[in-house]
Structure formats: C-alpha cells, structure tokens
C-alpha cells in the first residue's frame, strides 16, 4: 500500500533499484488506488536491499500554451506531487528478509518527508 498524507496514491509508479551488493536489475510496478504488486518473475530477490522511488502525477492548476493547436485552449500542466525525497532524492530502502517468500512493504508517505507511523 502506498499513501500520501493518509490518502491512497490513486495512480503512480514504484521503482526498486538493487543496492548494497544486491544483484539483478531494477524492477517496479504501477500504483493504482494505493496498491502495487511486483510479480514474482520480476520481483525483488530474497535477502536483497533496494532503493525505493515513488512518483505520482496530477494536474497542478496551471496551464500552458497548446503547441499542437496554437489557437486552441491552453493545456493543463501535470506534475509529480510526491516530494523529491521519495523519488529523485529518495533515501527510502527495503531489505527483503531471507525467509520472506512474498514480501509486503507499505509506504505511508507525508508531505513533510516523513514516513507516517504504521501503528
């Protein structure tokens, strides 16, 4: 589950990049209604450590000139609303335990850059 300020991330992506000597390629999945699933055949490796990057786009409330139709209406500007500390500057990591066969990792993100308590 991926939430932002307590609400499920409606649409986005999660990318898992191996770090600290973990082998294999990066993997990830789409986030829909707060849920994501990395298929086993594309999954993370047991015992591995991964950097996590989460992005989600939405309209910013701004518009831009329509380059495809210069006399047409302006187009809405869409931007990533997840702060950089969760994507381009992410320090989020997960470690998959050796005995883990189907890992479950929740990401309760906050605008402040904190991870919300999962109590």
PDB file of C-alpha atoms in Angstrom:
ATOM      1  CA  UNK A   1       0.000   0.000   0.000  1.00  0.00           C
ATOM      2  CA  UNK A   2       1.244   3.496  -0.874  1.00  0.00           C
ATOM      3  CA  UNK A   3      -0.401   6.504   0.764  1.00  0.00           C
ATOM      4  CA  UNK A   4       0.392  10.212   0.730  1.00  0.00           C
ATOM      5  CA  UNK A   5      -0.740  12.311   3.700  1.00  0.00           C
ATOM      6  CA  UNK A   6      -3.059   9.474   4.706  1.00  0.00           C
ATOM      7  CA  UNK A   7      -4.799   9.049   1.325  1.00  0.00           C
ATOM      8  CA  UNK A   8      -4.067   6.250  -1.159  1.00  0.00           C
ATOM      9  CA  UNK A   9      -1.942   7.283  -4.136  1.00  0.00           C
ATOM     10  CA  UNK A  10      -4.500   6.944  -6.939  1.00  0.00           C
ATOM     11  CA  UNK A  11      -2.077   6.455  -9.821  1.00  0.00           C
ATOM     12  CA  UNK A  12       1.706   6.338  -9.877  1.00  0.00           C
ATOM     13  CA  UNK A  13       4.789   4.158 -10.088  1.00  0.00           C
ATOM     14  CA  UNK A  14       7.162   2.484  -7.678  1.00  0.00           C
ATOM     15  CA  UNK A  15      10.714   1.593  -8.727  1.00  0.00           C
ATOM     16  CA  UNK A  16      13.018  -0.731  -6.794  1.00  0.00           C
ATOM     17  CA  UNK A  17      16.735  -0.481  -7.586  1.00  0.00           C
ATOM     18  CA  UNK A  18      19.210  -3.007  -6.131  1.00  0.00           C
ATOM     19  CA  UNK A  19      21.821  -1.510  -3.788  1.00  0.00           C
ATOM     20  CA  UNK A  20      24.483  -2.676  -1.324  1.00  0.00           C
ATOM     21  CA  UNK A  21      25.694  -5.569  -3.478  1.00  0.00           C
ATOM     22  CA  UNK A  22      22.251  -6.905  -4.367  1.00  0.00           C
ATOM     23  CA  UNK A  23      22.329  -8.420  -7.854  1.00  0.00           C
ATOM     24  CA  UNK A  24      19.763  -8.129 -10.594  1.00  0.00           C
ATOM     25  CA  UNK A  25      18.045  -5.354 -12.499  1.00  0.00           C
ATOM     26  CA  UNK A  26      15.733  -2.637 -11.248  1.00  0.00           C
ATOM     27  CA  UNK A  27      12.088  -3.576 -11.092  1.00  0.00           C
ATOM     28  CA  UNK A  28       8.843  -1.864 -10.243  1.00  0.00           C
ATOM     29  CA  UNK A  29       5.134  -1.616 -10.754  1.00  0.00           C
ATOM     30  CA  UNK A  30       2.223   0.697 -11.347  1.00  0.00           C
ATOM     31  CA  UNK A  31       0.394   2.026  -8.307  1.00  0.00           C
ATOM     32  CA  UNK A  32      -3.395   2.006  -8.618  1.00  0.00           C
ATOM     33  CA  UNK A  33      -5.706   3.108  -5.789  1.00  0.00           C
ATOM     34  CA  UNK A  34      -2.763   2.847  -3.398  1.00  0.00           C
ATOM     35  CA  UNK A  35      -1.896  -0.739  -4.315  1.00  0.00           C
ATOM     36  CA  UNK A  36       1.046  -2.120  -6.230  1.00  0.00           C
ATOM     37  CA  UNK A  37       2.311  -5.604  -6.933  1.00  0.00           C
ATOM     38  CA  UNK A  38       5.679  -6.627  -8.287  1.00  0.00           C
ATOM     39  CA  UNK A  39       5.163 -10.019  -9.996  1.00  0.00           C
ATOM     40  CA  UNK A  40       7.309 -12.876  -8.695  1.00  0.00           C
ATOM     41  CA  UNK A  41       9.084 -13.273 -12.042  1.00  0.00           C
ATOM     42  CA  UNK A  42      10.069  -9.552 -11.920  1.00  0.00           C
ATOM     43  CA  UNK A  43      10.339  -9.415  -8.182  1.00  0.00           C
ATOM     44  CA  UNK A  44      12.961  -8.485  -5.696  1.00  0.00           C
ATOM     45  CA  UNK A  45      15.478 -11.047  -4.526  1.00  0.00           C
ATOM     46  CA  UNK A  46      15.205 -12.648  -1.111  1.00  0.00           C
ATOM     47  CA  UNK A  47      17.940 -11.185   1.083  1.00  0.00           C
ATOM     48  CA  UNK A  48      18.293  -8.166  -1.214  1.00  0.00           C
ATOM     49  CA  UNK A  49      18.292  -4.463  -0.389  1.00  0.00           C
ATOM     50  CA  UNK A  50      16.593  -1.944  -2.688  1.00  0.00           C
ATOM     51  CA  UNK A  51      16.310   1.814  -3.076  1.00  0.00           C
ATOM     52  CA  UNK A  52      12.652   2.787  -3.462  1.00  0.00           C
ATOM     53  CA  UNK A  53      11.438   5.655  -5.690  1.00  0.00           C
ATOM     54  CA  UNK A  54       7.752   6.607  -5.833  1.00  0.00           C
ATOM     55  CA  UNK A  55       6.164   9.059  -8.275  1.00  0.00           C
ATOM     56  CA  UNK A  56       2.585  10.159  -8.926  1.00  0.00           C
ATOM     57  CA  UNK A  57       1.308  12.813 -11.316  1.00  0.00           C
ATOM     58  CA  UNK A  58      -1.669  15.168 -11.157  1.00  0.00           C
ATOM     59  CA  UNK A  59      -2.793  18.489 -12.584  1.00  0.00           C
ATOM     60  CA  UNK A  60      -1.054  21.452 -10.949  1.00  0.00           C
ATOM     61  CA  UNK A  61      -3.791  24.010 -11.557  1.00  0.00           C
ATOM     62  CA  UNK A  62      -1.585  25.814 -14.090  1.00  0.00           C
ATOM     63  CA  UNK A  63      -1.909  25.779 -17.863  1.00  0.00           C
ATOM     64  CA  UNK A  64       0.479  26.020 -20.779  1.00  0.00           C
ATOM     65  CA  UNK A  65       0.187  27.065 -24.392  1.00  0.00           C
ATOM     66  CA  UNK A  66      -1.113  24.342 -26.679  1.00  0.00           C
ATOM     67  CA  UNK A  67       1.753  23.761 -29.121  1.00  0.00           C
ATOM     68  CA  UNK A  68      -0.242  21.256 -31.190  1.00  0.00           C
ATOM     69  CA  UNK A  69      -3.098  23.728 -31.697  1.00  0.00           C
ATOM     70  CA  UNK A  70      -1.803  27.296 -31.122  1.00  0.00           C
ATOM     71  CA  UNK A  71      -5.287  28.822 -31.425  1.00  0.00           C
ATOM     72  CA  UNK A  72      -6.829  26.110 -29.230  1.00  0.00           C
ATOM     73  CA  UNK A  73      -7.368  26.266 -25.488  1.00  0.00           C
ATOM     74  CA  UNK A  74      -4.391  26.068 -23.136  1.00  0.00           C
ATOM     75  CA  UNK A  75      -3.469  22.631 -21.779  1.00  0.00           C
ATOM     76  CA  UNK A  76      -3.295  21.716 -18.090  1.00  0.00           C
ATOM     77  CA  UNK A  77       0.185  21.307 -16.617  1.00  0.00           C
ATOM     78  CA  UNK A  78       0.738  17.939 -14.981  1.00  0.00           C
ATOM     79  CA  UNK A  79       3.453  17.379 -12.384  1.00  0.00           C
ATOM     80  CA  UNK A  80       4.739  14.911  -9.835  1.00  0.00           C
ATOM     81  CA  UNK A  81       3.130  15.739  -6.485  1.00  0.00           C
ATOM     82  CA  UNK A  82       5.219  13.287  -4.483  1.00  0.00           C
ATOM     83  CA  UNK A  83       8.161  15.225  -2.955  1.00  0.00           C
ATOM     84  CA  UNK A  84      11.678  14.548  -4.302  1.00  0.00           C
ATOM     85  CA  UNK A  85      12.749  12.875  -1.048  1.00  0.00           C
ATOM     86  CA  UNK A  86      10.616   9.912  -2.182  1.00  0.00           C
ATOM     87  CA  UNK A  87      11.853   9.738  -5.808  1.00  0.00           C
ATOM     88  CA  UNK A  88      14.755  11.698  -7.325  1.00  0.00           C
ATOM     89  CA  UNK A  89      16.364  12.203  -3.886  1.00  0.00           C
ATOM     90  CA  UNK A  90      14.971   9.070  -2.260  1.00  0.00           C
ATOM     91  CA  UNK A  91      16.708   7.512   0.698  1.00  0.00           C
ATOM     92  CA  UNK A  92      13.858   5.017   1.132  1.00  0.00           C
ATOM     93  CA  UNK A  93      15.090   1.443   1.213  1.00  0.00           C
ATOM     94  CA  UNK A  94      13.695  -2.000   1.844  1.00  0.00           C
ATOM     95  CA  UNK A  95      15.508  -5.170   2.816  1.00  0.00           C
ATOM     96  CA  UNK A  96      13.824  -8.445   1.943  1.00  0.00           C
ATOM     97  CA  UNK A  97      14.338 -10.961   4.768  1.00  0.00           C
ATOM     98  CA  UNK A  98      15.991 -14.281   3.890  1.00  0.00           C
ATOM     99  CA  UNK A  99      12.889 -16.205   4.985  1.00  0.00           C
ATOM    100  CA  UNK A 100      10.489 -13.957   3.045  1.00  0.00           C
ATOM    101  CA  UNK A 101       8.601 -15.608   0.191  1.00  0.00           C
ATOM    102  CA  UNK A 102       6.035 -12.900  -0.529  1.00  0.00           C
ATOM    103  CA  UNK A 103       7.144  -9.547   0.823  1.00  0.00           C
ATOM    104  CA  UNK A 104       4.676  -6.863   1.781  1.00  0.00           C
ATOM    105  CA  UNK A 105       6.002  -3.334   2.044  1.00  0.00           C
ATOM    106  CA  UNK A 106       3.762  -0.345   2.783  1.00  0.00           C
ATOM    107  CA  UNK A 107       4.822   3.245   2.187  1.00  0.00           C
ATOM    108  CA  UNK A 108       2.796   5.781   4.228  1.00  0.00           C
ATOM    109  CA  UNK A 109       4.406   8.964   2.846  1.00  0.00           C
ATOM    110  CA  UNK A 110       3.876  12.518   4.104  1.00  0.00           C
ATOM    111  CA  UNK A 111       4.391  15.943   2.521  1.00  0.00           C
ATOM    112  CA  UNK A 112       6.878  16.744   5.295  1.00  0.00           C
ATOM    113  CA  UNK A 113       9.171  13.991   4.028  1.00  0.00           C
ATOM    114  CA  UNK A 114       8.462  11.694   6.963  1.00  0.00           C
ATOM    115  CA  UNK A 115       7.141   8.173   6.829  1.00  0.00           C
ATOM    116  CA  UNK A 116       3.876   8.013   8.758  1.00  0.00           C
ATOM    117  CA  UNK A 117       3.826   5.575  11.675  1.00  0.00           C
ATOM    118  CA  UNK A 118       2.262   2.257  10.686  1.00  0.00           C
ATOM    119  CA  UNK A 119       0.788   1.507  14.130  1.00  0.00           C
TER     120      UNK A 119
END
